[in-house]
CSV table of C-alpha atoms and ligand atoms in Angstrom, one decimal:
chain,number,residue,atom,x,y,z
A,1200,MET,CA,203.1,17.5,73.6
A,1201,LEU,CA,201.8,19.8,76.3
A,1202,GLN,CA,203.0,18.9,79.7
A,1203,VAL,CA,201.0,19.6,82.9
A,1204,PRO,CA,202.9,19.5,86.1
A,1205,LEU,CA,201.9,16.8,88.6
A,1206,ARG,CA,199.1,18.1,90.8
A,1207,GLU,CA,199.6,17.7,94.5
A,1208,ASN,CA,196.3,19.1,95.5
A,1209,HIS,CA,193.6,16.6,94.5
A,1210,GLN,CA,190.9,18.9,95.6
A,1211,ALA,CA,191.7,21.0,92.5
A,1212,SER,CA,189.0,23.5,91.6
A,1213,THR,CA,186.9,22.7,88.6
A,1214,LYS,CA,184.6,24.9,86.4
A,1215,ALA,CA,182.0,23.6,84.1
A,1216,VAL,CA,180.8,24.8,80.7
A,1217,ILE,CA,177.6,23.6,79.1
A,1218,LEU,CA,177.6,24.2,75.3
A,1219,VAL,CA,174.1,25.2,74.4
A,1220,GLY,CA,174.5,26.3,70.7
A,1221,GLY,CA,172.2,28.8,69.2
A,1222,PRO,CA,169.2,29.4,67.0
A,1223,SER,CA,170.9,28.3,63.8
A,1224,ARG,CA,171.7,24.9,65.4
A,1225,GLY,CA,169.0,22.4,66.4
A,1226,THR,CA,167.3,22.7,63.1
A,1227,ARG,CA,166.8,18.9,63.2
A,1228,PHE,CA,164.8,19.6,66.3
A,1229,ARG,CA,162.0,21.3,64.3
A,1230,PRO,CA,159.1,21.7,64.6
A,1231,LEU,CA,159.6,21.8,68.3
A,1232,SER,CA,162.5,24.3,68.2
A,1233,LEU,CA,160.3,26.7,66.4
A,1234,ASP,CA,158.6,27.4,69.7
A,1235,VAL,CA,161.3,26.7,72.3
A,1236,PRO,CA,165.1,26.7,72.1
A,1237,LYS,CA,166.2,23.0,72.1
A,1238,PRO,CA,168.2,23.2,75.4
A,1239,LEU,CA,165.0,24.4,77.2
A,1240,PHE,CA,162.7,21.7,75.8
A,1241,GLU,CA,161.4,19.6,78.6
A,1242,VAL,CA,162.1,15.9,78.9
A,1243,ALA,CA,161.0,13.9,82.0
A,1244,GLY,CA,159.6,17.1,83.4
A,1245,HIS,CA,162.8,19.3,83.1
A,1246,PRO,CA,164.5,21.3,80.4
A,1247,ILE,CA,167.2,19.3,78.6
A,1248,ILE,CA,170.0,21.5,80.2
A,1249,HIS,CA,168.6,21.0,83.6
A,1250,HIS,CA,169.6,17.3,83.4
A,1251,CYS,CA,173.2,18.4,82.6
A,1252,LEU,CA,173.2,21.0,85.4
A,1253,LYS,CA,171.9,18.5,88.0
A,1254,ALA,CA,174.8,16.2,87.2
A,1255,VAL,CA,177.3,19.0,87.4
A,1256,ALA,CA,175.8,20.2,90.8
A,1257,LYS,CA,176.7,16.8,92.2
A,1258,VAL,CA,180.4,17.4,91.7
A,1259,ASP,CA,181.6,18.9,95.0
A,1260,ASP,CA,184.4,20.7,93.4
A,1261,VAL,CA,182.3,22.8,91.0
A,1262,ARG,CA,181.2,26.3,92.1
A,1263,GLU,CA,180.6,27.9,88.7
A,1264,VAL,CA,178.8,26.8,85.6
A,1265,ILE,CA,178.9,28.8,82.4
A,1266,LEU,CA,176.4,28.2,79.7
A,1267,VAL,CA,178.1,29.2,76.4
A,1268,GLY,CA,176.0,29.8,73.3
A,1269,TYR,CA,174.7,32.3,70.9
A,1270,TYR,CA,171.1,32.6,71.8
A,1271,ASP,CA,169.9,36.0,72.9
A,1272,GLU,CA,170.7,36.8,76.5
A,1273,SER,CA,167.0,36.8,77.5
A,1274,VAL,CA,166.6,33.1,76.5
A,1275,PHE,CA,168.1,31.6,79.6
A,1276,ARG,CA,167.3,34.3,82.1
A,1277,ASP,CA,164.4,32.6,83.8
A,1278,PHE,CA,166.0,29.2,83.6
A,1279,ILE,CA,169.2,30.6,85.4
A,1280,LYS,CA,167.1,32.3,88.0
A,1281,ASP,CA,165.2,29.1,88.9
A,1282,ALA,CA,168.3,26.9,88.7
A,1283,SER,CA,170.3,29.3,90.9
A,1284,LYS,CA,167.6,28.8,93.6
A,1285,GLU,CA,167.6,25.0,93.1
A,1286,PHE,CA,171.4,24.8,93.2
A,1287,PRO,CA,172.4,27.6,95.6
A,1288,GLN,CA,176.0,26.4,95.7
A,1289,LEU,CA,176.5,27.2,92.0
A,1290,ARG,CA,177.1,30.5,90.3
A,1291,ILE,CA,175.4,30.0,87.0
A,1292,LEU,CA,175.9,32.4,84.1
A,1293,TYR,CA,175.3,32.7,80.4
A,1294,LEU,CA,178.0,34.0,78.0
A,1295,ARG,CA,176.9,34.8,74.6
A,1296,GLU,CA,179.0,34.3,71.5
A,1297,TYR,CA,178.2,37.1,68.9
A,1298,THR,CA,177.9,34.3,66.4
A,1299,ALA,CA,178.5,30.5,66.2
A,1300,LEU,CA,182.2,30.0,67.1
A,1301,GLY,CA,182.1,26.2,67.2
A,1302,THR,CA,182.5,24.0,70.2
A,1303,ALA,CA,186.1,25.0,70.8
A,1304,GLY,CA,185.8,28.5,69.5
A,1305,GLY,CA,183.3,29.5,72.1
A,1306,LEU,CA,185.5,28.2,74.9
A,1307,TYR,CA,188.5,30.0,73.6
A,1308,HIS,CA,186.6,33.3,73.1
A,1309,PHE,CA,185.6,33.2,76.7
A,1310,ARG,CA,188.9,31.9,78.1
A,1311,ASP,CA,189.4,34.9,80.4
A,1312,ALA,CA,186.0,34.4,82.1
A,1313,ILE,CA,186.5,30.7,82.3
A,1314,LEU,CA,190.0,31.0,83.7
A,1315,LYS,CA,189.0,33.6,86.3
A,1316,GLY,CA,189.7,32.2,89.8
A,1317,LYS,CA,192.3,29.9,88.2
A,1318,PRO,CA,190.4,26.6,88.0
A,1319,GLU,CA,192.6,23.7,87.3
A,1320,ARG,CA,190.1,21.6,85.5
A,1321,LEU,CA,187.3,22.3,83.1
A,1322,LEU,CA,184.3,20.1,82.6
A,1323,VAL,CA,182.7,20.6,79.1
A,1324,LEU,CA,179.2,19.1,78.4
A,1325,ASN,CA,177.4,19.2,75.1
A,1326,ALA,CA,173.8,20.2,76.1
A,1327,ASP,CA,172.3,17.9,73.5
A,1328,VAL,CA,173.3,14.6,75.1
A,1329,CYS,CA,171.2,12.5,77.4
A,1330,CYS,CA,173.1,10.2,79.7
A,1331,SER,CA,173.8,9.5,83.4
A,1332,PHE,CA,176.8,11.9,83.2
A,1333,PRO,CA,179.3,9.9,85.3
A,1334,LEU,CA,181.3,13.0,86.1
A,1335,GLY,CA,182.6,11.6,89.4
A,1336,GLU,CA,184.1,8.6,87.6
A,1337,MET,CA,185.7,10.9,85.0
A,1338,MET,CA,187.2,13.0,87.8
A,1339,ARG,CA,188.7,9.9,89.5
A,1340,LEU,CA,190.2,8.7,86.2
A,1341,PHE,CA,191.6,12.1,85.6
A,1342,ASP,CA,193.4,12.1,89.0
A,1343,GLU,CA,194.5,8.5,88.9
A,1344,LYS,CA,196.2,9.0,85.5
A,1345,ASP,CA,197.3,12.5,86.1
A,1346,ALA,CA,195.5,13.2,82.8
A,1347,GLU,CA,195.4,16.3,80.7
A,1348,ALA,CA,192.1,15.2,79.2
A,1349,VAL,CA,189.4,12.6,79.9
A,1350,ILE,CA,186.6,12.0,77.4
A,1351,LEU,CA,183.4,10.0,78.1
A,1352,GLY,CA,182.9,7.1,75.6
A,1353,THR,CA,180.3,4.5,74.9
A,1354,ARG,CA,180.0,1.5,72.7
A,1355,VAL,CA,177.6,1.5,69.8
A,1356,SER,CA,177.0,-1.0,67.0
A,1357,ASN,CA,179.7,-1.2,64.3
A,1358,GLU,CA,177.2,-0.1,61.7
A,1359,THR,CA,176.4,3.2,63.4
A,1360,ALA,CA,179.9,4.0,64.8
A,1361,THR,CA,181.0,6.1,61.8
A,1362,ASN,CA,178.2,8.6,62.5
A,1363,PHE,CA,180.0,9.7,65.6
A,1364,GLY,CA,183.5,10.7,66.8
A,1365,CYS,CA,185.4,7.4,67.1
A,1366,ILE,CA,188.0,6.6,69.8
A,1367,VAL,CA,190.7,4.1,69.5
A,1368,SER,CA,192.0,3.3,72.9
A,1369,ASP,CA,194.3,1.0,74.9
A,1370,SER,CA,191.7,-1.2,76.7
A,1371,HIS,CA,194.2,-1.8,79.5
A,1372,THR,CA,195.5,1.7,80.2
A,1373,LYS,CA,192.3,3.5,78.9
A,1374,ARG,CA,194.7,5.8,77.0
A,1375,VAL,CA,193.2,7.4,73.8
A,1376,LEU,CA,195.5,6.4,70.9
A,1377,HIS,CA,193.5,8.0,68.0
A,1378,TYR,CA,190.4,10.1,67.7
A,1379,VAL,CA,188.7,10.5,64.3
A,1380,GLU,CA,185.4,12.5,63.9
A,1381,LYS,CA,182.9,10.6,61.7
A,1382,PRO,CA,185.6,8.4,60.0
A,1383,GLU,CA,184.9,7.2,56.5
A,1384,SER,CA,185.5,3.6,57.4
A,1385,HIS,CA,185.2,1.7,60.7
A,1386,ILE,CA,188.0,2.2,63.2
A,1387,SER,CA,186.3,1.6,66.5
A,1388,ASN,CA,182.9,1.3,68.0
A,1389,LEU,CA,183.8,3.3,71.1
A,1390,ILE,CA,182.4,6.8,70.4
A,1391,ASN,CA,182.6,10.3,71.8
A,1392,CYS,CA,179.7,11.1,74.2
A,1393,GLY,CA,180.2,14.9,74.1
A,1394,VAL,CA,181.4,15.1,77.8
A,1395,TYR,CA,184.9,16.1,78.6
A,1396,LEU,CA,187.2,17.0,81.5
A,1397,PHE,CA,190.3,19.0,80.6
A,1398,ALA,CA,193.2,20.4,82.5
A,1399,THR,CA,192.9,24.1,81.9
A,1400,GLU,CA,196.6,24.3,81.4
A,1401,CYS,CA,196.2,22.0,78.4
A,1402,ILE,CA,193.0,22.8,76.6
A,1403,PHE,CA,193.6,26.5,75.9
A,1404,PRO,CA,197.1,26.0,74.6
A,1405,ALA,CA,195.8,23.2,72.5
A,1406,ILE,CA,193.1,25.4,71.0
A,1407,ARG,CA,195.7,28.1,70.5
A,1408,SER,CA,197.9,25.6,68.6
A,1409,ALA,CA,195.0,24.7,66.4
A,1410,ILE,CA,194.4,28.4,65.6
A,1411,LYS,CA,198.1,28.8,64.8
A,1412,ARG,CA,198.1,25.8,62.5
A,1413,ARG,CA,195.2,27.1,60.6
A,1414,THR,CA,197.1,30.3,59.8
A,1415,THR,CA,200.2,28.4,58.6
A,1416,ARG,CA,198.6,25.4,56.9
A,1417,PRO,CA,196.3,25.2,53.9
A,1418,ARG,CA,192.7,25.0,55.1
A,1419,LEU,CA,190.8,21.7,55.1
A,1420,LEU,CA,188.0,21.6,52.6
A,1421,SER,CA,185.2,21.8,55.2
A,1422,TYR,CA,186.3,25.1,56.5
A,1423,PRO,CA,185.9,28.6,55.1
A,1424,SER,CA,189.2,30.3,54.4
A,1425,SER,CA,190.8,32.6,56.9
A,1426,ASP,CA,193.9,34.7,56.5
A,1427,ASN,CA,194.4,35.7,60.0
A,1428,LEU,CA,192.5,33.6,62.5
A,1429,GLU,CA,194.5,34.7,65.6
A,1430,SER,CA,193.6,38.3,65.1
A,1431,SER,CA,190.0,37.5,64.1
A,1432,PHE,CA,189.6,36.0,67.6
A,1433,ILE,CA,190.3,39.3,69.1
A,1434,ALA,CA,188.0,41.2,66.8
A,1435,THR,CA,184.4,41.4,67.9
A,1436,GLY,CA,182.7,42.7,64.8
A,1437,ASP,CA,179.8,40.7,63.4
A,1438,ASP,CA,181.1,40.3,59.9
A,1439,GLU,CA,179.9,36.9,58.6
A,1440,ASP,CA,183.1,35.8,56.9
A,1441,ALA,CA,185.4,36.8,59.8
A,1442,ALA,CA,183.0,35.0,62.1
A,1443,LYS,CA,183.1,31.8,60.0
A,1444,SER,CA,186.8,31.8,60.1
A,1445,GLU,CA,186.7,31.6,63.9
A,1446,VAL,CA,184.8,28.4,63.9
A,1447,LEU,CA,186.8,25.8,65.8
A,1448,ARG,CA,185.4,22.5,66.8
A,1449,LEU,CA,186.7,20.3,69.6
A,1450,GLU,CA,185.8,17.2,67.7
A,1451,GLN,CA,187.5,18.1,64.4
A,1452,ASP,CA,190.2,20.4,65.4
A,1453,ILE,CA,191.4,19.6,68.9
A,1454,LEU,CA,190.7,16.0,70.0
A,1455,SER,CA,192.8,14.2,67.5
A,1456,ASP,CA,195.8,16.3,68.5
A,1457,LEU,CA,195.2,15.6,72.2
A,1458,ALA,CA,195.5,11.9,71.3
A,1459,ASP,CA,199.1,12.6,70.3
A,1460,SER,CA,199.9,13.2,73.9
A,1461,ASN,CA,200.0,10.3,76.2
A,1462,ARG,CA,197.7,11.9,78.8
A,1463,PHE,CA,194.4,11.7,77.1
A,1464,PHE,CA,192.1,9.0,78.5
A,1465,VAL,CA,188.6,7.6,78.0
A,1466,HIS,CA,186.1,6.6,80.6
A,1467,GLU,CA,183.7,4.1,79.0
A,1468,THR,CA,180.2,4.3,80.4
A,1469,LYS,CA,178.1,1.2,80.3
A,1470,ASP,CA,175.0,3.2,81.3
A,1471,PHE,CA,172.6,4.8,78.8
A,1472,TRP,CA,173.6,7.5,76.3
A,1473,ARG,CA,171.7,9.1,73.5
A,1474,GLN,CA,172.1,12.3,71.5
A,1475,ILE,CA,169.1,14.7,71.3
A,1476,LYS,CA,169.3,15.9,67.7
A,1477,THR,CA,166.0,15.2,66.0
A,1478,ALA,CA,162.7,16.2,67.7
A,1479,GLY,CA,161.8,12.5,67.8
A,1480,SER,CA,165.0,11.8,69.9
A,1481,ALA,CA,163.3,13.6,72.8
A,1482,VAL,CA,161.1,10.5,73.2
A,1483,PRO,CA,163.9,8.0,74.0
A,1484,ALA,CA,165.6,10.7,76.1
A,1485,ASN,CA,162.4,11.2,78.0
A,1486,ALA,CA,162.1,7.4,78.6
A,1487,LEU,CA,165.8,7.1,79.7
A,1488,TYR,CA,165.6,10.0,82.2
A,1489,LEU,CA,162.3,8.7,83.5
A,1490,GLN,CA,163.7,5.2,84.0
A,1491,LYS,CA,166.7,6.7,85.8
A,1492,ALA,CA,164.4,8.7,88.1
A,1493,PHE,CA,162.3,5.6,88.7
A,1494,GLN,CA,165.4,3.6,89.7
A,1495,ALA,CA,166.4,6.4,92.0
A,1496,GLU,CA,162.9,6.3,93.6
A,1497,SER,CA,162.3,10.0,92.7
A,1498,THR,CA,159.3,11.5,94.4
A,1499,GLU,CA,158.6,13.6,91.3
A,1500,LEU,CA,157.2,10.6,89.5
A,1501,THR,CA,153.6,9.4,89.8
A,1502,PRO,CA,153.3,6.3,92.0
A,1503,PRO,CA,152.4,3.1,90.1
A,1504,SER,CA,148.7,2.0,90.2
A,1505,ALA,CA,146.3,0.1,88.0
A,1506,THR,CA,146.3,2.9,85.5
A,1507,ILE,CA,149.8,4.2,85.9
A,1508,VAL,CA,152.5,1.9,84.4
A,1509,PRO,CA,155.8,3.4,85.6
A,1510,PRO,CA,157.7,5.5,84.9
A,1511,VAL,CA,155.3,8.4,84.5
A,1512,TYR,CA,155.7,12.0,85.3
A,1513,ILE,CA,152.6,14.2,85.6
A,1514,HIS,CA,153.0,17.9,86.3
A,1515,PRO,CA,151.1,18.9,89.5
A,1516,THR,CA,148.8,21.3,87.5
A,1517,ALA,CA,147.7,18.6,84.9
A,1518,THR,CA,144.3,17.0,85.2
A,1519,VAL,CA,144.3,13.3,84.3
A,1520,ASP,CA,141.0,11.4,84.5
A,1521,PRO,CA,141.4,8.4,86.9
A,1522,THR,CA,140.2,6.0,84.1
A,1523,ALA,CA,143.0,7.1,81.7
A,1524,LYS,CA,145.9,4.6,81.5
A,1525,LEU,CA,149.4,6.2,81.3
A,1526,GLY,CA,152.8,4.7,80.9
A,1527,PRO,CA,155.4,3.5,80.6
A,1528,ASN,CA,157.7,6.4,79.7
A,1529,VAL,CA,155.2,9.2,79.7
A,1530,SER,CA,155.6,12.9,80.6
A,1531,ILE,CA,152.6,15.1,81.0
A,1532,GLY,CA,153.2,18.8,81.1
A,1533,PRO,CA,151.6,21.7,83.0
A,1534,ARG,CA,147.8,22.2,82.7
A,1535,VAL,CA,147.4,19.3,80.3
A,1536,VAL,CA,144.0,17.7,80.4
A,1537,VAL,CA,143.6,13.9,79.8
A,1538,GLY,CA,140.1,12.6,79.4
A,1539,ALA,CA,138.4,9.4,80.5
A,1540,GLY,CA,139.6,6.1,79.0
A,1541,ALA,CA,142.5,7.7,77.1
A,1542,ARG,CA,145.7,5.6,76.7
A,1543,ILE,CA,149.1,7.3,76.5
A,1544,LYS,CA,152.4,5.4,76.2
A,1545,ASP,CA,156.0,6.3,75.4
A,1546,SER,CA,155.1,9.9,74.8
A,1547,ILE,CA,155.5,13.6,75.8
A,1548,VAL,CA,152.4,15.7,76.1
A,1549,LEU,CA,153.4,19.4,76.4
A,1550,GLU,CA,151.9,22.3,78.3
A,1551,ASP,CA,148.1,23.1,77.9
A,1552,ALA,CA,147.5,20.2,75.5
A,1553,GLU,CA,144.3,18.2,75.7
A,1554,ILE,CA,143.8,14.5,75.0
A,1555,ARG,CA,140.1,13.8,74.8
A,1556,HIS,CA,138.3,10.7,76.1
A,1557,ASP,CA,139.3,7.3,74.6
A,1558,ALA,CA,142.1,8.8,72.5
A,1559,CYS,CA,145.3,6.8,72.1
A,1560,VAL,CA,148.7,8.4,72.0
A,1561,MET,CA,151.8,6.3,71.5
A,1562,HIS,CA,155.5,7.0,70.6
A,1563,SER,CA,154.5,10.7,70.0
A,1564,ILE,CA,155.0,14.2,71.1
A,1565,ILE,CA,151.9,16.3,71.4
A,1566,GLY,CA,152.8,20.0,71.1
A,1567,TRP,CA,151.8,22.9,73.3
A,1568,SER,CA,148.1,23.6,73.4
A,1569,SER,CA,147.4,20.9,70.8
A,1570,ARG,CA,144.1,18.9,71.0
A,1571,VAL,CA,143.7,15.2,70.2
A,1572,GLY,CA,140.0,14.3,69.6
A,1573,ALA,CA,137.9,11.6,71.2
A,1574,TRP,CA,138.8,8.1,69.9
A,1575,ALA,CA,141.6,9.5,67.8
A,1576,ARG,CA,144.8,7.6,67.5
A,1577,VAL,CA,148.2,9.4,67.3
A,1578,GLU,CA,151.1,7.0,67.0
A,1579,GLY,CA,154.6,6.5,65.9
A,1580,THR,CA,156.7,3.4,65.6
A,1581,PRO,CA,158.7,2.1,68.5
A,1582,ILE,CA,162.4,2.8,68.2
A,1583,PRO,CA,164.4,-0.5,68.7
A,1584,VAL,CA,166.3,-0.6,72.1
A,1585,GLY,CA,169.8,0.7,71.6
A,1586,SER,CA,169.1,2.4,68.2
A,1587,HIS,CA,170.6,5.8,67.7
A,1588,SER,CA,168.3,6.7,64.9
A,1589,THR,CA,164.8,8.1,65.0
A,1590,SER,CA,164.0,7.5,61.3
A,1591,ILE,CA,162.5,4.4,59.6
A,1592,VAL,CA,161.8,3.4,56.1
A,1593,LYS,CA,158.1,3.1,55.2
A,1594,GLN,CA,157.0,2.3,51.7
A,1595,GLY,CA,160.5,3.1,50.5
A,1596,ILE,CA,160.4,6.6,52.1
A,1597,LYS,CA,162.5,7.6,55.1
A,1598,VAL,CA,160.1,9.0,57.8
A,1599,GLN,CA,160.4,9.9,61.4
A,1600,SER,CA,159.4,7.0,63.6
A,1601,ILE,CA,158.0,9.4,66.2
A,1602,THR,CA,154.8,11.3,65.5
A,1603,ILE,CA,155.2,15.0,66.4
A,1604,LEU,CA,152.4,17.5,66.6
A,1605,GLY,CA,153.8,21.1,66.7
A,1606,LYS,CA,152.2,23.9,68.7
A,1607,GLU,CA,148.4,24.3,68.6
A,1608,CYS,CA,147.6,21.4,66.3
A,1609,GLY,CA,144.2,19.7,66.2
A,1610,VAL,CA,143.4,16.1,65.5
A,1611,GLY,CA,139.8,15.4,64.8
A,1612,ASP,CA,137.7,12.9,66.6
A,1613,GLU,CA,138.4,9.3,65.5
A,1614,VAL,CA,141.2,10.5,63.2
A,1615,ARG,CA,144.4,8.3,62.9
A,1616,VAL,CA,147.8,10.0,62.6
A,1617,GLN,CA,150.7,7.7,62.1
A,1618,ASN,CA,154.4,8.5,61.7
A,1619,CYS,CA,153.8,12.1,60.9
A,1620,VAL,CA,155.5,15.4,61.6
A,1621,CYS,CA,153.0,18.1,61.8
A,1622,LEU,CA,154.0,21.8,61.8
A,1623,PRO,CA,152.3,24.2,64.2
A,1624,TYR,CA,148.7,25.3,63.8
A,1625,LYS,CA,147.5,22.5,61.6
A,1626,GLU,CA,144.1,20.8,61.8
A,1627,LEU,CA,144.1,17.1,60.9
A,1628,LYS,CA,140.6,16.1,59.9
A,1629,ARG,CA,141.4,12.9,58.0
A,1630,ASP,CA,143.7,9.9,58.6
A,1631,VAL,CA,147.3,10.5,57.6
A,1632,SER,CA,150.5,8.4,57.7
A,1633,ASN,CA,154.2,8.8,56.8
A,1634,GLU,CA,153.9,12.5,56.0
A,1635,VAL,CA,155.3,15.8,57.0
A,1636,ILE,CA,152.3,18.1,57.2
A,1637,MET,CA,153.2,21.7,56.4
B,2909,GTP,P1,176.6,17.2,64.3
B,2909,GTP,O1,176.5,16.3,65.6
B,2909,GTP,O2,178.0,17.1,63.8
B,2909,GTP,O3,175.6,16.9,63.3
B,2909,GTP,O4,176.5,18.7,64.7
B,2909,GTP,P2,175.5,19.4,65.8
B,2909,GTP,O5,175.5,20.9,65.5
B,2909,GTP,O6,174.2,18.8,65.8
B,2909,GTP,O7,176.2,19.1,67.1
B,2909,GTP,P3,177.7,19.5,67.5
B,2909,GTP,O8,178.3,18.2,67.8
B,2909,GTP,O9,178.3,20.5,66.6
B,2909,GTP,O10,177.3,20.2,68.9
B,2909,GTP,C1,177.5,19.7,70.1
B,2909,GTP,C2,177.0,20.6,71.2
B,2909,GTP,O11,177.6,21.9,71.1
B,2909,GTP,C3,175.5,20.9,71.0
B,2909,GTP,O12,174.9,21.0,72.3
B,2909,GTP,C4,175.4,22.3,70.3
B,2909,GTP,O13,174.3,23.0,70.7
B,2909,GTP,C5,176.7,22.9,70.8
B,2909,GTP,N1,177.3,23.8,69.8
B,2909,GTP,C6,177.5,23.5,68.5
B,2909,GTP,N2,178.1,24.5,67.9
B,2909,GTP,C7,178.3,25.5,68.8
B,2909,GTP,C8,178.8,26.8,68.8
B,2909,GTP,O14,179.2,27.4,67.8
B,2909,GTP,N3,178.8,27.5,70.0
B,2909,GTP,C9,178.3,26.9,71.1
B,2909,GTP,N4,178.4,27.7,72.2
B,2909,GTP,N5,177.8,25.7,71.2
B,2909,GTP,C10,177.8,25.0,70.1
């Protein structure tokens, strides 16, 4: 067990890392990730990572946020420039892994940069989660328990729990007793939300121990073989096999060992939480963030009226006919045009799209510069409240419950599109349902 000395200074410095992944991840986010990296996809009027960053910016103690991923450096340049203006107290930087190193491998690879300035605590957020990020509560639990790690947990149904990392905890002390990533059988319905707070003195030695174990213990089936992992961490070549051997994941390789210590705790959130994995999952994430903004009386949202059923976000450059009815849970992007008598509900309409008069869009995402014709109907199927899946079974076939039009798609006048995923640049001239249109 790794012991951390008792902290006297409760204003300990904290750094934050947001794990943004790279182009080979987020494939389930297609077709939307064909045109924009998933972390920059806009839900409720802001890129997915903006929601994470906004939460981190509220933690007094944090002065530096590092985005760690393996996208090209240029990908986050504009985002960082804008975010640095919005959150001037934060130094925001992007560190690029030369290849996918895994959720723990990336942290370890950049340990010197992370440890610069000797932060005592490290917040780690998966970029692909949507939640209220109760970081303040996690910090309080961390201090109260003199923890070496705190994980954010949430309860899901017993049937879905095994799709996630499962936490067995002492409900009284909040101590994590066991952690198993995607167990084969039910062990707990308290699951890992992908948000962590670590003592820096604990997490890096824990990753180092996992690396050492790899080199001395036969490899688990799911990992590629590695003869000398420790030294391959120092190497910076782009050899594929060497790179694979460096892959280390917090979930599989680190958290279960942390549970062996008695200073790993869970903060259970009763607030909303969803993963943003499939493209369709952007729709519930959009709804949850809009609802949160509405509760907070955000001035970014469009005020309710006879034709605006809140919460609705309309970009200032969009043109919405006053007879169109929007909401609830609708985001309208820059320069979108919505015609007279259109009806839009539970949907995201992306930049430069056009929804012509009397069209109906529900439970859908309308891609950049796409056009929905007059009297057309583009719809998905509502996702049951609390469901963590965006697929449904229709006529014996598993389909996406959310209809998604990729970039520059066209739906003809009076055409009906139902539960379809449509790749970019397609013209839909006849009714379609339950199909992937390639
Ligand atoms: P599953 O949930 O297991 O299906 O895998 P996933 O790839 O969809 O998600 P995972 O739990 O592996 O990733 C959690 C977060 O970490 C996401 O925001 C990913 O983008 C990010 N991530 C995953 N792998 C890497 C990696 O190798 N490097 C970095 N920097 N981030 C990663």
